[in-house]
Tab-separated table of C-alpha atoms and ligand atoms in Angstrom:
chain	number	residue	atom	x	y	z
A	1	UNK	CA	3.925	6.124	16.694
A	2	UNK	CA	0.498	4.381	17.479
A	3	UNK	CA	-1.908	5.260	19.009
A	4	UNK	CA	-5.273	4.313	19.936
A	5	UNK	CA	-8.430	6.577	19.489
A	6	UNK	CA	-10.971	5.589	22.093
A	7	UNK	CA	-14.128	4.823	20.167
A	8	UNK	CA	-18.042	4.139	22.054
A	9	UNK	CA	-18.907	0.940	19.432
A	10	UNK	CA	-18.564	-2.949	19.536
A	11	UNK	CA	-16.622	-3.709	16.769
A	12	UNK	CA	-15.033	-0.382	15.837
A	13	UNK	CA	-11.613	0.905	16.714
A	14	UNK	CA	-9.631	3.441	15.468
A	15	UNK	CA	-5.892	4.273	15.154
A	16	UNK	CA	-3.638	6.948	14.491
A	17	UNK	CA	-0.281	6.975	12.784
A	18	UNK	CA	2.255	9.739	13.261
A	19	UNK	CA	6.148	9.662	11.823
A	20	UNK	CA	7.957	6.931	11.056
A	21	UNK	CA	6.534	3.407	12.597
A	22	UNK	CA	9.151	1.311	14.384
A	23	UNK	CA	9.656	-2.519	15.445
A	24	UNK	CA	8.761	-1.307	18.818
A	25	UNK	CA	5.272	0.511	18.060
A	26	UNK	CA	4.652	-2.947	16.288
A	27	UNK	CA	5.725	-4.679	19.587
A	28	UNK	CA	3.173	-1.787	21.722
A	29	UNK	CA	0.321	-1.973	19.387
A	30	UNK	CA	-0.449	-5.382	17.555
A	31	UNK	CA	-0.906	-7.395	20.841
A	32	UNK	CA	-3.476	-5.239	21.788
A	33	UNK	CA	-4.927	-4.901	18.635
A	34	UNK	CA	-4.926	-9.016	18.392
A	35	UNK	CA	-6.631	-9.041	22.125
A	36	UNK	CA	-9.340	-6.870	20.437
A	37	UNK	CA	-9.911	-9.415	17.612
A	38	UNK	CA	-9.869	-12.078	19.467
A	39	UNK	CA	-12.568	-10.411	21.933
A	40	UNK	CA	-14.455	-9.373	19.216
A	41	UNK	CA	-14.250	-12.203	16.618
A	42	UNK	CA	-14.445	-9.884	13.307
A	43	UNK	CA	-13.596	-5.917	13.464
A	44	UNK	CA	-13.638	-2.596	11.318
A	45	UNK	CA	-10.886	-0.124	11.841
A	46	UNK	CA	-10.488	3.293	11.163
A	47	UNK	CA	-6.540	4.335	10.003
A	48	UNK	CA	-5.860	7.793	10.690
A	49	UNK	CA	-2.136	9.183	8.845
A	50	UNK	CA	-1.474	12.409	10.239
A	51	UNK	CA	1.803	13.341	9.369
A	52	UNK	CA	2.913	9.476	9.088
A	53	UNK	CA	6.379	9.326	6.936
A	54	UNK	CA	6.292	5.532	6.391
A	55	UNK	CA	7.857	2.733	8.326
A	56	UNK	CA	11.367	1.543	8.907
A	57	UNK	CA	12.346	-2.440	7.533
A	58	UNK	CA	11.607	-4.311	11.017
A	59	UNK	CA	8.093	-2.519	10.818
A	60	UNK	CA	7.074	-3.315	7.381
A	61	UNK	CA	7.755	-6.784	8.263
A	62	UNK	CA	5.449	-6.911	11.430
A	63	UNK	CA	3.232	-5.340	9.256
A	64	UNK	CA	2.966	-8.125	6.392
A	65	UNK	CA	2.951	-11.296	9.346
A	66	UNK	CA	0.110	-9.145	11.165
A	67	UNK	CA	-1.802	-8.965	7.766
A	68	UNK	CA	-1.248	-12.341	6.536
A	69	UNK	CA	-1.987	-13.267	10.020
A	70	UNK	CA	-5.069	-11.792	10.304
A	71	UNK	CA	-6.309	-11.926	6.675
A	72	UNK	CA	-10.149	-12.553	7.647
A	73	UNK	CA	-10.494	-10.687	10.813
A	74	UNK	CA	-11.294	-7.267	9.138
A	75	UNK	CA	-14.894	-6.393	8.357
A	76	UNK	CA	-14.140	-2.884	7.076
A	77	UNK	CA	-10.802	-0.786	6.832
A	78	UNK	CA	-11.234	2.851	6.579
A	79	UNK	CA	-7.773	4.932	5.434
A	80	UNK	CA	-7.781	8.671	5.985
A	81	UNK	CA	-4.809	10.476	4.791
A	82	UNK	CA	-3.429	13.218	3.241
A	83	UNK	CA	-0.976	12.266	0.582
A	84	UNK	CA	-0.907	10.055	-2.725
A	85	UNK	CA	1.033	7.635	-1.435
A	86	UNK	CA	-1.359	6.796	1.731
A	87	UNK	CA	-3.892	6.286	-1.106
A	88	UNK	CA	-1.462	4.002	-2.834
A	89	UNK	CA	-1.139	2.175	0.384
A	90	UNK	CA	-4.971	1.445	0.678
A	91	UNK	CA	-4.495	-0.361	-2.956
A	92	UNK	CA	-1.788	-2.409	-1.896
A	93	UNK	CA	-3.185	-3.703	1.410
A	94	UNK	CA	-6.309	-5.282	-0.463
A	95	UNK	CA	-4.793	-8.349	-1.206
A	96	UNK	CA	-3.507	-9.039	2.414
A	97	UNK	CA	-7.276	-8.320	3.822
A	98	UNK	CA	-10.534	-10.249	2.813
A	99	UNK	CA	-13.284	-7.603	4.228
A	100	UNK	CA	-13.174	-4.382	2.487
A	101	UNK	CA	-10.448	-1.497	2.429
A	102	UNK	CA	-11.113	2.057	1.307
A	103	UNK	CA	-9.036	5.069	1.281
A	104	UNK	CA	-10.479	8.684	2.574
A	105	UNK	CA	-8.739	11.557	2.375
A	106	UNK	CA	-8.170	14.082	5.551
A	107	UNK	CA	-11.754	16.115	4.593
A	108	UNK	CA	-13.846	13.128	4.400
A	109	UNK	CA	-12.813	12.357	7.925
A	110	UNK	CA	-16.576	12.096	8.502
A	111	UNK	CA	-17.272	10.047	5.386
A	112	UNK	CA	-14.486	7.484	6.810
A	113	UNK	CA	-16.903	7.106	9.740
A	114	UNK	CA	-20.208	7.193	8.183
A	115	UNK	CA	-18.921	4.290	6.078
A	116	UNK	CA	-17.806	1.979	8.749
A	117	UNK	CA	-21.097	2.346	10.474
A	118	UNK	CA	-23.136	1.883	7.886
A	119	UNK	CA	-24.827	5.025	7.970
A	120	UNK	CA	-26.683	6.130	5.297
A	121	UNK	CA	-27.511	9.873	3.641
A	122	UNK	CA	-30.630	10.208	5.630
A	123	UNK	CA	-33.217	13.085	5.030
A	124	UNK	CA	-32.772	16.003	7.114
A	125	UNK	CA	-34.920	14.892	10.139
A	126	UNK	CA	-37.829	18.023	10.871
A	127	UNK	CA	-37.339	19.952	13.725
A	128	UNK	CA	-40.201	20.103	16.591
A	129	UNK	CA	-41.141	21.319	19.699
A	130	UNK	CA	-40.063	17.727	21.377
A	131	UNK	CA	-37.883	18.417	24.365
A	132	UNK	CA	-34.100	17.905	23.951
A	133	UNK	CA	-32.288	15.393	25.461
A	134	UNK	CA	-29.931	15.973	27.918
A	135	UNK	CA	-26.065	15.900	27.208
A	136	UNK	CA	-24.183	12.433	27.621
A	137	UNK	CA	-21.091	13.096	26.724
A	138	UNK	CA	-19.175	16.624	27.335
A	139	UNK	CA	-15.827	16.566	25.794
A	140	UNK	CA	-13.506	19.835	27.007
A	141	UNK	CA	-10.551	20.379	24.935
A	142	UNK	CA	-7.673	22.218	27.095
A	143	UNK	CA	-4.595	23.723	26.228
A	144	UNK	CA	-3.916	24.827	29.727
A	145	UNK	CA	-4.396	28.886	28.773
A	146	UNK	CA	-6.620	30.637	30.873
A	147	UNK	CA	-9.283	30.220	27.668
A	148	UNK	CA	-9.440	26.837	28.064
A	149	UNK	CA	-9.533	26.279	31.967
A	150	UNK	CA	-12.713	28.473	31.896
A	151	UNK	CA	-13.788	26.559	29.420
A	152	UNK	CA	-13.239	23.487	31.825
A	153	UNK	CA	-15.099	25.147	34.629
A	154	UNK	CA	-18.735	25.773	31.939
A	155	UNK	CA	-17.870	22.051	30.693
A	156	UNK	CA	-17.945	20.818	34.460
A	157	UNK	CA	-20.889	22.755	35.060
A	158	UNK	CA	-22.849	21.213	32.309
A	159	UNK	CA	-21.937	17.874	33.160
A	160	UNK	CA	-22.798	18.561	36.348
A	161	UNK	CA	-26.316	19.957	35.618
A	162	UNK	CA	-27.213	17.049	32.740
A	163	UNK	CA	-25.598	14.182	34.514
A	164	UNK	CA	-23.513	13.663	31.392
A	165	UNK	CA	-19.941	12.078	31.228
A	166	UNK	CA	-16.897	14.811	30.871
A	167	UNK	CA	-13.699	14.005	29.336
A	168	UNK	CA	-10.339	16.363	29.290
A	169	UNK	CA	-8.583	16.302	26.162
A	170	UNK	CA	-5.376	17.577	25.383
A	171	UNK	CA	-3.255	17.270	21.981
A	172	UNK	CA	0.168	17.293	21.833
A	173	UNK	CA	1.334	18.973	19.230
A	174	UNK	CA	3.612	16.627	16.877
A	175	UNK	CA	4.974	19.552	15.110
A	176	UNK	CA	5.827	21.463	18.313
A	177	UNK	CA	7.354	17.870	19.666
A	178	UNK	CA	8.935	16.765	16.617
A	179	UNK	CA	10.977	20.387	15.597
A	180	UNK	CA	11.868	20.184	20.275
A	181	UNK	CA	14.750	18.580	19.775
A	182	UNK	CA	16.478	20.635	16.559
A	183	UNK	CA	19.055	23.217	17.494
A	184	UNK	CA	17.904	26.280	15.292
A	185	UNK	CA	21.661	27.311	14.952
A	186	UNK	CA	22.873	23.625	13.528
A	187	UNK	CA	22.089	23.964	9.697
A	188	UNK	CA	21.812	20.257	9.442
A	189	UNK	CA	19.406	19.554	12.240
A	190	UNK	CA	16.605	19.283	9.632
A	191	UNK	CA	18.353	16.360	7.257
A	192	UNK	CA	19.611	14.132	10.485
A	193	UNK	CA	18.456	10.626	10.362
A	194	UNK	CA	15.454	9.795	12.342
A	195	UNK	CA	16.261	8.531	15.828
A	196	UNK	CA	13.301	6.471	16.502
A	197	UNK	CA	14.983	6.023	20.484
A	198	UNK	CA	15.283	10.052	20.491
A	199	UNK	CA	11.417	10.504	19.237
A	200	UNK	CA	10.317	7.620	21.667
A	201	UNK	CA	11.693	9.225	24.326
A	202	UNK	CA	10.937	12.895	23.594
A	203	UNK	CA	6.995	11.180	23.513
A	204	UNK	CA	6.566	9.576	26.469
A	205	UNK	CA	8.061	12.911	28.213
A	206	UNK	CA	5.671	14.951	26.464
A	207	UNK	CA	3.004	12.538	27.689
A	208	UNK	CA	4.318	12.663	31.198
A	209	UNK	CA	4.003	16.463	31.138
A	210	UNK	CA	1.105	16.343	29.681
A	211	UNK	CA	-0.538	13.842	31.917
A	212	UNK	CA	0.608	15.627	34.639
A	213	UNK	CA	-1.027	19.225	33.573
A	214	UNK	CA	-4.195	17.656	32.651
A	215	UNK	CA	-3.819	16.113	36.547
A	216	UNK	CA	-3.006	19.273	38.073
A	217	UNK	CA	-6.384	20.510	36.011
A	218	UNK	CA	-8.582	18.149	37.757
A	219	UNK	CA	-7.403	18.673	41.081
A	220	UNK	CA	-7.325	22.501	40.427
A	221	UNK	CA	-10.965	22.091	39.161
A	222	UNK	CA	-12.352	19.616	41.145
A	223	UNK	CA	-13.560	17.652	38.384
A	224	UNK	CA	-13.362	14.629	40.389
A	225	UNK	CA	-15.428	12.148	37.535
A	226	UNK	CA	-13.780	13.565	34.430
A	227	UNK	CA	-11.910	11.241	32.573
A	228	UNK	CA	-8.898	12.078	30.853
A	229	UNK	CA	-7.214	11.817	27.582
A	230	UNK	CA	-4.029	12.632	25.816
A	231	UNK	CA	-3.502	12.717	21.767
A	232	UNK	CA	-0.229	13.554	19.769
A	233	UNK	CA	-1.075	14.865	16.516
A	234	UNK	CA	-2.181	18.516	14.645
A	235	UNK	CA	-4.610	20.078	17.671
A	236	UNK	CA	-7.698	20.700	15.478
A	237	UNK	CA	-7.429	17.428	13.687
A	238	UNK	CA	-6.817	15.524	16.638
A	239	UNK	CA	-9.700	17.453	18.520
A	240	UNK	CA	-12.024	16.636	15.469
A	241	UNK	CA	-10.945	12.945	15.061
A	242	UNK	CA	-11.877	12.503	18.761
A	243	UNK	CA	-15.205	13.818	18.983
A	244	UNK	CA	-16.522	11.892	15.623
A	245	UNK	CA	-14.888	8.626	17.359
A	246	UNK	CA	-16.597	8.920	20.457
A	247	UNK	CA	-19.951	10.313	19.107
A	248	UNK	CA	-19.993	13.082	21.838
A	249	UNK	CA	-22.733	15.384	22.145
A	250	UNK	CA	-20.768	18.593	23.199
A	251	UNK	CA	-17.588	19.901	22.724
A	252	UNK	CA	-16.740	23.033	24.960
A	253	UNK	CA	-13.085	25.138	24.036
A	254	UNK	CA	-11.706	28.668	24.737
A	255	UNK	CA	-12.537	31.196	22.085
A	256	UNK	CA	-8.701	31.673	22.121
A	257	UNK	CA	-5.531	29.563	23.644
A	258	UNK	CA	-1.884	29.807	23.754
A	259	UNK	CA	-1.790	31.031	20.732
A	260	UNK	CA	-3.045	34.357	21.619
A	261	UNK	CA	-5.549	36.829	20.220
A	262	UNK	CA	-4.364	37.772	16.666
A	263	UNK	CA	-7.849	36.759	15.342
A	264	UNK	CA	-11.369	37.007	16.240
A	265	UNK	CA	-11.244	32.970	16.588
A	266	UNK	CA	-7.845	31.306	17.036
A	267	UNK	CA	-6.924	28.616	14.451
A	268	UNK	CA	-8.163	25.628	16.601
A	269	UNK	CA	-11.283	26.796	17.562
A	270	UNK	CA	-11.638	28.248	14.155
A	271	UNK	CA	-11.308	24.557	12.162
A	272	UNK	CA	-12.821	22.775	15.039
A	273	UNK	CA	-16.383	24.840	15.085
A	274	UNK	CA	-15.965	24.863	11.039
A	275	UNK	CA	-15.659	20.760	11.084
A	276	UNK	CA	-17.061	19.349	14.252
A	277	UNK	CA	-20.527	17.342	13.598
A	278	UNK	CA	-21.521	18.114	17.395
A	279	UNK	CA	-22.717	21.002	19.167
A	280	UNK	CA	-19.878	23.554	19.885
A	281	UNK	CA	-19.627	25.933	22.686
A	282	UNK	CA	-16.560	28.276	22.747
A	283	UNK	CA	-15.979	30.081	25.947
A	284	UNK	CA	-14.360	33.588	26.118
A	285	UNK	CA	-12.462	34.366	28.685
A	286	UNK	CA	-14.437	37.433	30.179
A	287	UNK	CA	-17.861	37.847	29.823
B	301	LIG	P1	-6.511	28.405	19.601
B	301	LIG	O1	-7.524	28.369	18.501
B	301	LIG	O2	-5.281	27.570	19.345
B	301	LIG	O3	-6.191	29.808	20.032
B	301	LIG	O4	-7.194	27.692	20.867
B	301	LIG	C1	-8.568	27.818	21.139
B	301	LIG	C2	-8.993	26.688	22.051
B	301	LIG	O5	-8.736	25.443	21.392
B	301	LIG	C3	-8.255	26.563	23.402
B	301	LIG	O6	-8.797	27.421	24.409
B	301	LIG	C4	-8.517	25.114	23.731
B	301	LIG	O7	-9.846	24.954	24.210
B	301	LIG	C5	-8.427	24.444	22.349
B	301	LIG	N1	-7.063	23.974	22.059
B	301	LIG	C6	-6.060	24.629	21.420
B	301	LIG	N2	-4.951	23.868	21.372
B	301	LIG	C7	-5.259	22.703	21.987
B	301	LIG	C8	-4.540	21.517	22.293
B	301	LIG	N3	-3.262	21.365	21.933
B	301	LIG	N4	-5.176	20.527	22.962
B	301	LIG	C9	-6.476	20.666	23.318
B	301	LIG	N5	-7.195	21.765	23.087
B	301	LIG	C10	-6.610	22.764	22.438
């Protein structure tokens, strides 16, 4: 699957891989991807493989006419992944793209970014007594536990009290989605073929549900100006991906989630508040 990350710059978009890729995320995803280009004249994009297993023989061809295709319309291509072979695919796409192509792994997620926009290692700015400026983007991330719907209530607050722009994300979890449709008593569940129809279809239900929670949020809420945002991938990673794309200035999560309480922090907001660039507010459920 395909999917776009919204990103907050011109000529930068980003893009996330998961499973195998299919003829038909081709025929979702390059016309939209060619509308950009041909909006934007010459773009960068950011490749994010998260659990991506390769493609099947329809998709490597759409993938060779796209890149022949569009040979000069890449400024910079940034590849995060997480195994040797992603890097290996970085190598071979150089000679179907003129701009230049570079291969990240997962941790240097924020590297990837810093590289398509050009920043540089700048000295650590000094502090002073200069007032701060007011939040302008809030991001909530909500996994529909009690945790995080608190969390939603501070996150509308703040907006609401620095005029900034809120957004409701929620990750499906690929690995929870993927292992849904395996009978645990048929032994050969794991080594059946991939059913691209079956996985197509098990997505855009997951979407629908989740859509439909993060709807039922709002209303619940009130959070009548909060946008909202669905991502299929590993929670933390997704979470992290999403905030560097969209340069927000505050991301507000429950201390725990579904998960439950087995540690101090639960996984997500563990990795999140380890990794996230922005300011991180984690919101226990009674105080
Ligand atoms: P956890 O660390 O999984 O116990 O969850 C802590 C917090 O992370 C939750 O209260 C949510 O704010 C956030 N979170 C966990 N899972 C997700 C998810 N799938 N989508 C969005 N946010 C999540």
């Amino acid at each position: 699957m395909l999917q776009f990350i919204p990103v907050n710059e011109k000529n930068i978009f980003a893009v996330r891989a998961t499973g195998t890729l299919t003829h038909a995320d081709y025929q979702a995803f390059l016309p939209e991807l060619e509308d950009l280009i041909s909006q934007h004249g010459k773009i960068s994009l950011l490749i994010e493989c998260e659990s991506f297993s390769g493609w099947d023989l329809a998709a490597i061809k759409d993938d060779v006419q796209f890149s022949l295709k569009h040979k000069h319309d890449f400024e910079k291509i940034a590849l995060v992944g997480n195994k040797a072979w992603h890097q290996w695919m970085a190598l071979m796409a150089k000679p179907f793209v003129q701009g230049e192509i570079k291969y990240f792994s997962s941790d240097e997620l924020q590297t990837a970014w810093d590289w398509l926009r050009d920043n540089q290692q700048q000295p650590a700015p000094s502090v002073d007594a200069s007032p701060l400026k007011p939040y302008q983007h809030i991001i909530v991330a909500v996994d529909f536990s009690p945790h995080s719907e608190k969390a939603a209530y501070r996150a509308i607050q703040l907006a609401e009290q620095s005029g900034a722009h809120l957004t409701m994300l929620t990750v499906v979890d690929d690995v929870e989605f993927y292992f849904a449709y395996l009978d645990p008593l048929d032994a050969n569940a794991i080594t059946r073929p991939y059913d691209p129809e079956l996985t197509a279809s098990l997505a855009k239900s997951a979407h629908k549900i989740a859509q439909d929670n993060l709807n039922n949020l709002v209303e619940k809420t009130q959070a009548k100006n909060a946008e909202t945002e669905i991502s299929i991938g590993s929670p933390s990673t997704s979470i992290i991906s999403y905030v560097e794309a969209t340069n927000c200035d505050l991301l507000v999560m429950g201390t725990h989630g579904r998960r439950g309480f087995s540690r101090l922090l639960g996984s997500t907001a563990h990795s999140v508040q380890n990794h996230a660039r922005c300011e991180v507010l984690m919101v226990p459920l009674d105080n």
